[in-house]
XYZ file of C-alpha atoms in Angstrom:
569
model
C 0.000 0.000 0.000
C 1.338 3.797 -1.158
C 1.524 6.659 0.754
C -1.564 8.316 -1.338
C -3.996 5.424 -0.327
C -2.702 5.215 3.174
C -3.226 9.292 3.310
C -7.034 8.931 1.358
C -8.043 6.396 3.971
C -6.967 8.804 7.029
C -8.618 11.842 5.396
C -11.818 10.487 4.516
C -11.744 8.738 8.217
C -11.053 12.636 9.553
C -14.160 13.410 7.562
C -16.669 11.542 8.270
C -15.725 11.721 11.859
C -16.801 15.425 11.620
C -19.418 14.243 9.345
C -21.249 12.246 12.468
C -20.122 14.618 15.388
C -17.609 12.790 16.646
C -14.624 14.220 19.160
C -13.118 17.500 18.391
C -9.479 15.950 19.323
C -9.874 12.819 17.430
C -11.180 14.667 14.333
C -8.332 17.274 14.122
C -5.897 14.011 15.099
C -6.633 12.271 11.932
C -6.991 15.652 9.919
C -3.548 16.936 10.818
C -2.162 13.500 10.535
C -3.321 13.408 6.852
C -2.293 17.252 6.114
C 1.807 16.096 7.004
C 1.770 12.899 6.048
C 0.904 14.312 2.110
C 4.147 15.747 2.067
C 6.213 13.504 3.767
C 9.070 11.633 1.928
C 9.007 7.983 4.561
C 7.587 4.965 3.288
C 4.466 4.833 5.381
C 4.304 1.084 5.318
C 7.426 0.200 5.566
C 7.439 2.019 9.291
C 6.964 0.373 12.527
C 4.147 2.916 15.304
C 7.479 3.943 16.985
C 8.901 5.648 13.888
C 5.279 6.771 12.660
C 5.174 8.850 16.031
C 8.583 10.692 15.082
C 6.857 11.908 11.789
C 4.563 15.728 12.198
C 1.614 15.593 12.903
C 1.467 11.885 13.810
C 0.471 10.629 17.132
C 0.160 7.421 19.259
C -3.211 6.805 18.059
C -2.990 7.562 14.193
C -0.002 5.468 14.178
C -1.906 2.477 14.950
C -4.387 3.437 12.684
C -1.968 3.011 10.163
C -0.469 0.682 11.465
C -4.132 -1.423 11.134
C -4.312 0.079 7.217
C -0.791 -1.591 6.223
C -1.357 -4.695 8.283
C -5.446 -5.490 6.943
C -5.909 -3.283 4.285
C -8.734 -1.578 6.137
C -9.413 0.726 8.932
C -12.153 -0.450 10.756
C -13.090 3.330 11.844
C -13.750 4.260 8.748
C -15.762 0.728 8.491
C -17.696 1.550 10.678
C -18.405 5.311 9.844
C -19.092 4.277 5.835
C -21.961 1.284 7.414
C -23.999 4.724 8.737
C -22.751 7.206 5.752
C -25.487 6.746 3.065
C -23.532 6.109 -0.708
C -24.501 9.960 -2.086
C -23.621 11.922 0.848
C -20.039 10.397 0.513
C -20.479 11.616 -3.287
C -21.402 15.012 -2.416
C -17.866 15.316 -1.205
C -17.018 15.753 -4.270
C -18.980 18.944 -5.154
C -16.319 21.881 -5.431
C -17.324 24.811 -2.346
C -19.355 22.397 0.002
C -17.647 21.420 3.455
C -18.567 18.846 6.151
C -20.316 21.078 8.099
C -22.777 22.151 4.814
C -22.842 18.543 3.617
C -23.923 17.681 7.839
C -26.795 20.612 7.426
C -27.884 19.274 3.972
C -28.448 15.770 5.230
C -29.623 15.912 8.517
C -31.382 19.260 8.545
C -32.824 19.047 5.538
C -32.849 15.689 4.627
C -31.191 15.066 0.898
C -28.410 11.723 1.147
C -27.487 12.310 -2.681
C -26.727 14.795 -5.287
C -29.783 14.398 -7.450
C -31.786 15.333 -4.849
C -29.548 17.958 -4.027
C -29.663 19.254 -7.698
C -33.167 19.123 -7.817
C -33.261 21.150 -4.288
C -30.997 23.545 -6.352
C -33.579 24.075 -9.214
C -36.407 24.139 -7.382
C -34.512 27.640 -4.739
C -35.161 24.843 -1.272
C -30.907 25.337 -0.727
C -30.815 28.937 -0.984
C -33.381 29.224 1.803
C -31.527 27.524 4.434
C -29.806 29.501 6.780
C -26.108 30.466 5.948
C -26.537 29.315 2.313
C -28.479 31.759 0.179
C -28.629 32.008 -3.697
C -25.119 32.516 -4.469
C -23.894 29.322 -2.832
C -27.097 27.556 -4.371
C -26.094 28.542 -7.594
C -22.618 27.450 -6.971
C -23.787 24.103 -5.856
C -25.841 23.582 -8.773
C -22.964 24.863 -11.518
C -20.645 21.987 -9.798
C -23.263 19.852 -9.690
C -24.110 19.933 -13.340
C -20.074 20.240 -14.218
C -20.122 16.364 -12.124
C -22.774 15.196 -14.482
C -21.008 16.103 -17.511
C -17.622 14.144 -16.256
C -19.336 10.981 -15.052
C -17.861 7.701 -16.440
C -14.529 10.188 -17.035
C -11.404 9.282 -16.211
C -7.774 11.540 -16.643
C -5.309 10.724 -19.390
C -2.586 9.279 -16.974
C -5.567 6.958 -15.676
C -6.503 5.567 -18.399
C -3.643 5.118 -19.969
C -2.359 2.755 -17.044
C -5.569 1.279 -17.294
C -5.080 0.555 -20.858
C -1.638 -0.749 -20.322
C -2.787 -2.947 -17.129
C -5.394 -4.543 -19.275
C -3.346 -4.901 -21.976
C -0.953 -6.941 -20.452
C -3.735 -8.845 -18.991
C -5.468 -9.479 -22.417
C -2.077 -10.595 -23.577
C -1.661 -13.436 -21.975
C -4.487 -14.971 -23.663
C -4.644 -13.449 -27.097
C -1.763 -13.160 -29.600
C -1.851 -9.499 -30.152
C -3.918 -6.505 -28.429
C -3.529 -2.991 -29.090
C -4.637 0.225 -27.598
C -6.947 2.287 -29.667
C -8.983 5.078 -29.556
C -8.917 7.688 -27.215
C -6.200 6.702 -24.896
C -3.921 5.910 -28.678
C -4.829 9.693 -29.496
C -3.669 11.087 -26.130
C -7.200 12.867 -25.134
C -6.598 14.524 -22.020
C -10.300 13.032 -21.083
C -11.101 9.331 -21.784
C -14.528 8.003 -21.049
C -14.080 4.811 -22.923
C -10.565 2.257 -22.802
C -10.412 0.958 -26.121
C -8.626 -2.088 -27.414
C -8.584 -4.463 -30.453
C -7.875 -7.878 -30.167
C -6.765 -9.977 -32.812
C -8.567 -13.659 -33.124
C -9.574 -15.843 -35.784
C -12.573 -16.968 -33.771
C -14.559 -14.433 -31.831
C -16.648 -17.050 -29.888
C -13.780 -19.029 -28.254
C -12.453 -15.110 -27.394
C -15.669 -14.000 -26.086
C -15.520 -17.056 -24.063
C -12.027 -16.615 -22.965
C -13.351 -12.914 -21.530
C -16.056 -14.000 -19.961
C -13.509 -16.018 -17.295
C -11.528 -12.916 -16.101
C -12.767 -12.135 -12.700
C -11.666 -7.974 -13.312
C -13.627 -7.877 -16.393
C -17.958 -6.928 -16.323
C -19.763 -7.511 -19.536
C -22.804 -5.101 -20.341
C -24.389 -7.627 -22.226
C -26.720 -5.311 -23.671
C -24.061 -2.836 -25.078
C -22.007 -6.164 -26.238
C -22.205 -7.733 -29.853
C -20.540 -11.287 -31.073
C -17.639 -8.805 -32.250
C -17.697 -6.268 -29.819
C -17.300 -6.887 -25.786
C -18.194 -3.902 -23.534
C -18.582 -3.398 -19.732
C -16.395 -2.194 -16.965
C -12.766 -3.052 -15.561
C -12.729 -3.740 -11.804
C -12.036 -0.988 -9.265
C -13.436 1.524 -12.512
C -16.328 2.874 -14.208
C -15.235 3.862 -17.726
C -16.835 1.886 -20.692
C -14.033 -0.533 -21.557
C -14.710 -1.590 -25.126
C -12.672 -5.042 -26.564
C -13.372 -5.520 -30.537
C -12.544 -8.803 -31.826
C -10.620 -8.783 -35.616
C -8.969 -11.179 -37.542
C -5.510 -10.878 -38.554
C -5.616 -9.255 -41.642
C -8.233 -6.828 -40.336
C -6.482 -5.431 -37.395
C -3.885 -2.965 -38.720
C -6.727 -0.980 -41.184
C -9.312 -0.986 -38.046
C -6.645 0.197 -35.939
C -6.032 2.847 -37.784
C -10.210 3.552 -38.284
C -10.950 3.443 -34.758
C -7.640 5.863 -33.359
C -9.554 8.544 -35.478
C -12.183 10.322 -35.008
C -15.058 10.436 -37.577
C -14.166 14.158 -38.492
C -11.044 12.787 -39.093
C -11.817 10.335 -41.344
C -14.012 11.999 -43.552
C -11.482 14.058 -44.633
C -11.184 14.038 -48.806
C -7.706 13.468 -50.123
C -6.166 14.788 -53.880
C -7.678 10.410 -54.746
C -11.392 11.991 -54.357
C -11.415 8.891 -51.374
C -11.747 9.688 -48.241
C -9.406 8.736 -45.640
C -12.449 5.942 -44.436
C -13.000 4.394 -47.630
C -9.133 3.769 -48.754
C -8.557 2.625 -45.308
C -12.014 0.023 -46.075
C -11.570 -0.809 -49.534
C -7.755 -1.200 -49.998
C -5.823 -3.660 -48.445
C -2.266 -1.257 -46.854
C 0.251 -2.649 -45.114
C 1.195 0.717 -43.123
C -1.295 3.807 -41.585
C 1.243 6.064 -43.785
C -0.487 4.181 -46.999
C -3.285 5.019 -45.768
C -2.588 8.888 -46.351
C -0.786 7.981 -49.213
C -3.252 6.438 -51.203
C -5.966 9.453 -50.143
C -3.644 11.913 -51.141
C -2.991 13.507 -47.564
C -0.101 14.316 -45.598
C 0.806 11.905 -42.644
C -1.047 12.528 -39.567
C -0.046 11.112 -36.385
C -2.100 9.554 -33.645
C -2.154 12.323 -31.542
C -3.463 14.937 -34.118
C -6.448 12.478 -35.406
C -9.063 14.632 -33.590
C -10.651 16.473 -36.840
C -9.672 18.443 -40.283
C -7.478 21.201 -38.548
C -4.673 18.753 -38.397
C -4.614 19.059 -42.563
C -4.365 22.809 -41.748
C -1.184 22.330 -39.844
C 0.242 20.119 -42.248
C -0.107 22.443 -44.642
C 2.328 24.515 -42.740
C 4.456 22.356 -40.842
C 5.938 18.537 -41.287
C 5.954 15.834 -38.561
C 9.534 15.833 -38.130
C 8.939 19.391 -36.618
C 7.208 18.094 -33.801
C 8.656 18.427 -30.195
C 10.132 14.808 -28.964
C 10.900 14.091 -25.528
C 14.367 14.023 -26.936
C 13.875 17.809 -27.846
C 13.525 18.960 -24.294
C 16.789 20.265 -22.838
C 15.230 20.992 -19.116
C 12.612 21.326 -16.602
C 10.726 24.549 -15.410
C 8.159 25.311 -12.878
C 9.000 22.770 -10.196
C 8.580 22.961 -5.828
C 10.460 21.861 -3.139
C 10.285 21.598 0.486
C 10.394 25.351 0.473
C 7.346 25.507 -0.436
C 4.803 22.873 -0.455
C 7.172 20.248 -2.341
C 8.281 16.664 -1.216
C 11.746 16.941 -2.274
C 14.689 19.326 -1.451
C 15.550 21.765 -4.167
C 19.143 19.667 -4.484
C 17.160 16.115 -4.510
C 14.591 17.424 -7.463
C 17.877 18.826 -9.419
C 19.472 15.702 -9.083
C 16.704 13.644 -10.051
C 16.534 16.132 -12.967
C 19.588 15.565 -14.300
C 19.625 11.656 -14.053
C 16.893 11.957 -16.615
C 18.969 13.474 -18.732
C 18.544 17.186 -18.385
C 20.981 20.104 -18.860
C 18.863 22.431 -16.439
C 16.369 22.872 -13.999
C 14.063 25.639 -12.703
C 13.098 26.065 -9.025
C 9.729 28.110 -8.550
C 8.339 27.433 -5.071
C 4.819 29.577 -3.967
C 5.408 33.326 -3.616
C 4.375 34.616 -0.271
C 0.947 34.806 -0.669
C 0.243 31.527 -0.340
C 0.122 30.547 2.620
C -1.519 27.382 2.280
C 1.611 26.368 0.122
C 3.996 27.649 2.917
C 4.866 30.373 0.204
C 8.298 32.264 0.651
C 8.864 36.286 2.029
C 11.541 37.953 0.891
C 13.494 36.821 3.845
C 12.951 32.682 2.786
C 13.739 33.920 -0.892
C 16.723 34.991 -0.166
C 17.743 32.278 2.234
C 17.008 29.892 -1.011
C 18.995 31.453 -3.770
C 21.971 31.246 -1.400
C 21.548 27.929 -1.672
C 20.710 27.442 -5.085
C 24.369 29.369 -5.661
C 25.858 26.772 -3.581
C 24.736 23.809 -5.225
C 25.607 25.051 -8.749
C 28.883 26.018 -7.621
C 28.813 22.250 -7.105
C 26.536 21.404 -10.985
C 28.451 24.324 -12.905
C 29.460 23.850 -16.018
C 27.220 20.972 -17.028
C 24.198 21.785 -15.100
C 22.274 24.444 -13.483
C 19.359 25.612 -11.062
C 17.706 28.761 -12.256
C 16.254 30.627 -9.497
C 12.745 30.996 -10.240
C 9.057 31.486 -8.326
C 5.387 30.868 -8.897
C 4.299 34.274 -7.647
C 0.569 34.356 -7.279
C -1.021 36.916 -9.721
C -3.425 38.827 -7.033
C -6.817 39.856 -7.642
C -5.298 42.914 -9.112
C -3.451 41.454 -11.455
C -0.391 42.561 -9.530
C 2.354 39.884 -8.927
C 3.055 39.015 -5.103
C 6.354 40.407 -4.475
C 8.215 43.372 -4.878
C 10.035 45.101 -7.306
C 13.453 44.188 -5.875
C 12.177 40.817 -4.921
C 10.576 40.294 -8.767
C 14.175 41.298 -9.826
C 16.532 38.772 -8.057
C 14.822 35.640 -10.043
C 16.437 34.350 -13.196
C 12.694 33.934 -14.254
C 8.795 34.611 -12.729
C 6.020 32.076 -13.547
C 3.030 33.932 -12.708
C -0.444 32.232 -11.802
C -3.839 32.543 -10.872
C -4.508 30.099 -7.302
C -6.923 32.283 -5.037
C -10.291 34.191 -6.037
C -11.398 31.761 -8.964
C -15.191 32.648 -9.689
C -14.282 35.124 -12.037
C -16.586 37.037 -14.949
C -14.635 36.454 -18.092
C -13.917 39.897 -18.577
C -12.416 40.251 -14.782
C -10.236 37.046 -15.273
C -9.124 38.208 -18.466
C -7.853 41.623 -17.661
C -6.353 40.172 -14.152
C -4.318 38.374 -16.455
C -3.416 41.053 -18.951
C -2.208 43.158 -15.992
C 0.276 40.325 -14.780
C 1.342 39.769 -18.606
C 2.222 43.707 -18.769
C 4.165 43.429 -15.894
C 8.065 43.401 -17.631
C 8.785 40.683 -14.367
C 6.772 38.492 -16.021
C 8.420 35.367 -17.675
C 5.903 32.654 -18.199
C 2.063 32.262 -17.814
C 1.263 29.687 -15.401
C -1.524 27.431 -16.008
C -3.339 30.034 -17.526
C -7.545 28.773 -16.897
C -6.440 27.285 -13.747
C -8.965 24.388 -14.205
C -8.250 20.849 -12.707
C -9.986 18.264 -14.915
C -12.839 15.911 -13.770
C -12.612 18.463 -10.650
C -12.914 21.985 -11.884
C -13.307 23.924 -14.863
C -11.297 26.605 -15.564
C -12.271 30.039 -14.729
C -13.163 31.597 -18.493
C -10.630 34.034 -20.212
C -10.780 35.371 -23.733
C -7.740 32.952 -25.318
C -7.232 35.342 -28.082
C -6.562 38.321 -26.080
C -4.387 36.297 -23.542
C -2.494 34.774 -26.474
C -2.358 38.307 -28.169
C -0.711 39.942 -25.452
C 2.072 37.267 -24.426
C 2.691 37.955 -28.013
C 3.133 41.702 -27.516
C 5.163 41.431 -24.010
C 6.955 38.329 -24.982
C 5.287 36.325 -22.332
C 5.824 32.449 -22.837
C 2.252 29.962 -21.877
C 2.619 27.530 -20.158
C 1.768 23.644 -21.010
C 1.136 22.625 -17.480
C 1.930 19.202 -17.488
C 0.214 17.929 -14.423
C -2.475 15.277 -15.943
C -4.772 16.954 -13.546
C -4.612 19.905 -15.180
C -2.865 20.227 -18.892
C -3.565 24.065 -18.912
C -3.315 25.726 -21.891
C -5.591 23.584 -23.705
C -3.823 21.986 -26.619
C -6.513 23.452 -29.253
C -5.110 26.825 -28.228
C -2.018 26.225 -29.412
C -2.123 26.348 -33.081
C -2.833 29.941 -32.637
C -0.374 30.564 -30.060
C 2.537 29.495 -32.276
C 0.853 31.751 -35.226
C 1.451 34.719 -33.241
C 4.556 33.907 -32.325
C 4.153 32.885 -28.467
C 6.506 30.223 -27.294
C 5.577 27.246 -25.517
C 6.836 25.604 -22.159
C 5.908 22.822 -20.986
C 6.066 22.528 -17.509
C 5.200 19.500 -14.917
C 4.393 22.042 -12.054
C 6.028 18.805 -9.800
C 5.912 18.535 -6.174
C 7.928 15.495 -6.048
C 10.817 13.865 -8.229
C 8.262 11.153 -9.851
C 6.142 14.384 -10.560
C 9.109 15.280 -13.391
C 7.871 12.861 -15.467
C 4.755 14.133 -15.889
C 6.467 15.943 -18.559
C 5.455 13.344 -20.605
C 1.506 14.414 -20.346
C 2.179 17.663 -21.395
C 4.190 16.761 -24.779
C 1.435 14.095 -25.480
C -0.998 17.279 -25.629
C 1.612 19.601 -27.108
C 2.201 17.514 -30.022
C -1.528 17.090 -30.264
C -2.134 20.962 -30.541
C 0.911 20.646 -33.304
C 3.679 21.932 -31.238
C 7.241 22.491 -33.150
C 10.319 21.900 -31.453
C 11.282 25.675 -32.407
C 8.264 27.007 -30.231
C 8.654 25.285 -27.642
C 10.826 27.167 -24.655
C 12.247 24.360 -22.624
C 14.021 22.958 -25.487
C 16.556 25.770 -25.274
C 20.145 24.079 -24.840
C 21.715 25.714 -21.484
C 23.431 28.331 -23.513
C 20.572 29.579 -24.952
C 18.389 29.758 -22.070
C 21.460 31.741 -19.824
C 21.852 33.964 -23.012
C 17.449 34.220 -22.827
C 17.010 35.022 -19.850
C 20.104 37.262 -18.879
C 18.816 39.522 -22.162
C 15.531 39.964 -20.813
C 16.662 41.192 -17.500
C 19.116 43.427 -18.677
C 16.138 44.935 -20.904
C 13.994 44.884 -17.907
C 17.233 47.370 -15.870
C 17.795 49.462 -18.988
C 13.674 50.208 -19.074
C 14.057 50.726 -15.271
């Protein structure tokens, strides 16, 4: 058992504790206890209750708890507590701006258990009457409500793709050859249904072979003699098997990674991509195109016709590659909220191969991120120095920060502050429920300020969680262009923020691209790999895209700009 499950377990425990009234001190025990143990570096499970009790925020109590999690694979607290929780309260956790104590007052005051009833309370003004609600929160409640509904039966790209792989694997064992199609083969940053094709020359013996594996659920209704559907264990997307013979599999392979907008696409033949791909037998997907008359598209880029746009202007080989990146920006460390020492996250950085990486720990405004004064800032960039007196001439930490953009659209230090970073990432984190126009000109003012390096996740949504707060993209885009502002490719599956149809238009105007993995942790580096996957799939070129600057040029890129920035001051 991880750390994340371990920490899940205690801080749903610590909720529904509060949920059912239970001690003050016990509640706030497991709460706390949850709250450090997030950040903490130990292998939870691999600790005995005496060395639990050393780590913050853990006590005698909470370290048997765990103790009981590692040892069972249960708590029976939370057991106990789920037995008297009905199922759609605990799903009304999940509605963005309720707490425990509204979710108590919904329930046992007014008596809705799920969010159905709760949406229909919404509609109907019951919520808004209750005391300490009113219509703002009610329409609140009903906007995440409805933003749920849409998601349902969603799952992220990095979770479905180790879904896909898992059952994969699984399938493999059984079946000559299986591949991934679809969604999770065209990188969409949402996946509602794990698609595979499975090659056999008898679909009846294979639908009997699927029927025996225990993680697998057949929807017989949604299920043909060709086609099994239902649901993987432990998950609720649609997982979708289709059974093809050998010399079918390559062609529908090719059919089913595109989408239909795709694939109706005329080529120079007077075929459509579909109908060579149906009628002719090809040996490769690049026949395929061939034979239609159309430039090469790869997976990623099979969403509609705009991909023929970009072709137009740009060939595949210009494409960023993971071998294209030259280092790693926008990363924490235990200055701020991060797992990992600032030395321990460049380290880890340059064992994968990097040339540089860029510290940017919360500005001091965020104080639920233990974000750095002036004071801390300092204390870290004297430590930064030391280490690459240590990395220097191979290597190097630039000294950087994620300074919160305030409400203003002021950054969250000062002048002299702003001035001692190599580079600023600035970001929205605090006062989300903006009007379009007000979150669009808070973030013009933070792109017109000269300190400004890099646009940080610029919607701040979180996907399957949160949308984003709504901006006018063209503007935005249009003045990074005019302040030479770089966007951001937030690389963090959760959030993948600018979206990738965005950046077509970016590159047009001439806005440079970074894609950052916002990590908290050294494992969170490679979530680099999420954010090409949707760079490449908005058409990215190696040439636009910032962090593939060798060390040279990113020293010689960012010195220039700040010795514009003195000569302007």
């Amino acid at each position: 058992m991880d750390n994340s499950e371990i920490v899940d377990i205690l801080e749903l425990t610590g909720r529904l504790l509060e949920l059912h009234d239970a001690d003050a001190f016990r509640v706030r025990a497991y709460q706390t206890a949850a709250f450090n143990l997030d950040k903490t570096t130990e292998h939870l499970a691999q600790l005995s209750a005496a060395d639990l009790i050393k780590l913050p925020g853990v006590g005698k109590m909470v370290a048997g708890k765990i103790r009981e999690i590692v040892e069972t694979g249960r708590l029976q607290d939370l057991d106990e507590l789920l037995a008297r929780t009905p199922e759609g309260v605990l799903e009304m956790f999940r509605i963005k701006g309720l707490g425990v104590k509204k979710i108590k007052t919904i329930w046992q005051e007014v008596g809705i258990d799920n969010p159905r009833d709760l949406k229909i309370a919404c509609e109907n003004g019951q919520i808004a009457q209750i005391k300490g609600f009113g219509e703002k929160m009610q329409e609140k409640i009903l906007q995440s409500l409805e933003f749920m509904q849409s998601q349902s039966g969603k799952v992220r790209m990095d979770r479905a793709e180790a879904l896909a792989n898992v059952l994969r694997d699984e399938l493999l064992k059984r079946f000559a050859r299986v591949e991934i199609s679809g969604q999770v083969r065209r990188q969409a940053q949402e996946v509602d249904t794990l698609q595979l094709l499975i090659e056999t020359p008898d679909p009846v013996a294979a639908q009997r072979d699927l029927a025996e594996l225990s993680f697998l659920t057949q929807n017989e209704a949604l299920s043909s003699p060709f086609a099994w559907r239902g649901e993987l264990q432990g998950s609720d997307v649609l997982v979708e098997l289709l059974l093809y013979p050998k010399n079918q599999i390559d062609q529908r392979l090719f059919i089913h990674t595109a989408t239909e907008s795709h694939l109706v696409q005329p080529g120079s033949s007077g075929q459509t991509l579909l109908q060579v791909a149906l009628t002719q037998p090809v040996a490769t997907e690049e026949e395929i195109y061939s034979r239609a008359g159309l430039p090469y598209i790869v997976p990623e880029m099979r969403e509609n016709a705009r991909a023929f746009d970009w072709a137009a202007r740009h060939s595949n080989d210009e494409l960023v590659t993971w071998e294209d990146l030259r280092g790693i920006l926008h990363n924490h460390s235990t200055w701020s909220d991060g797992k990992h020492t600032v030395e321990q996250m460049a380290l880890h950085c340059r064992e994968l191969g990097f040339d540089y990486f860029g510290i940017a720990d919360h500005s001091q405004t965020a104080n639920y991120a233990k974000g750095l004064d002036e004071n801390r800032v300092r204390q870290q960039q004297e430590e930064i120095d030391r280490l690459n007196a240590q990395f220097s001439p191979s290597f190097r930490i630039f000294k950087g920060t994620e300074s919160d953009i305030l409400s203003d659209g002021s950054l969250d230090f000062d002048e002299e502050t702003l001035a001692s970073f190599d580079y600023v990432v600035a970001s929205v984190h605090q006062n989300l429920n903006m009007s379009l126009e007000k979150a669009t000109t808070r973030l013009l003012r933070a792109i017109e300020n000269p300190h400004t390096t890099i646009l940080g996740h610029p919607t701040g949504r979180l996907l399957l969680a949160r949308e984003g707060y709504p901006i006018d993209h063209r503007a935005i885009i249009d003045a990074c262009a005019e302040h030479q502002v770089v966007i951001e490719i937030n690389a963090s599956p959760y959030r993948l923020d600018i979206d990738w149809r965005w950046i077509d238009y970016a590159m047009e105007r001439g806005v440079m691209l970074s894609i950052n993995p916002d990590a908290h942790e050294m494992a969170g580096l490679l979530d680099m790999r999420y954010g090409l996957a949707v760079g490449r799939k908005g058409g990215l070129t190696k040439n636009m895209t910032f962090n593939t600057l060798s060390l040279g040029e990113m020293e010689t890129y960012l010195q220039d700009r700040k010795r514009k920035l003195s000569k302007e001051v």
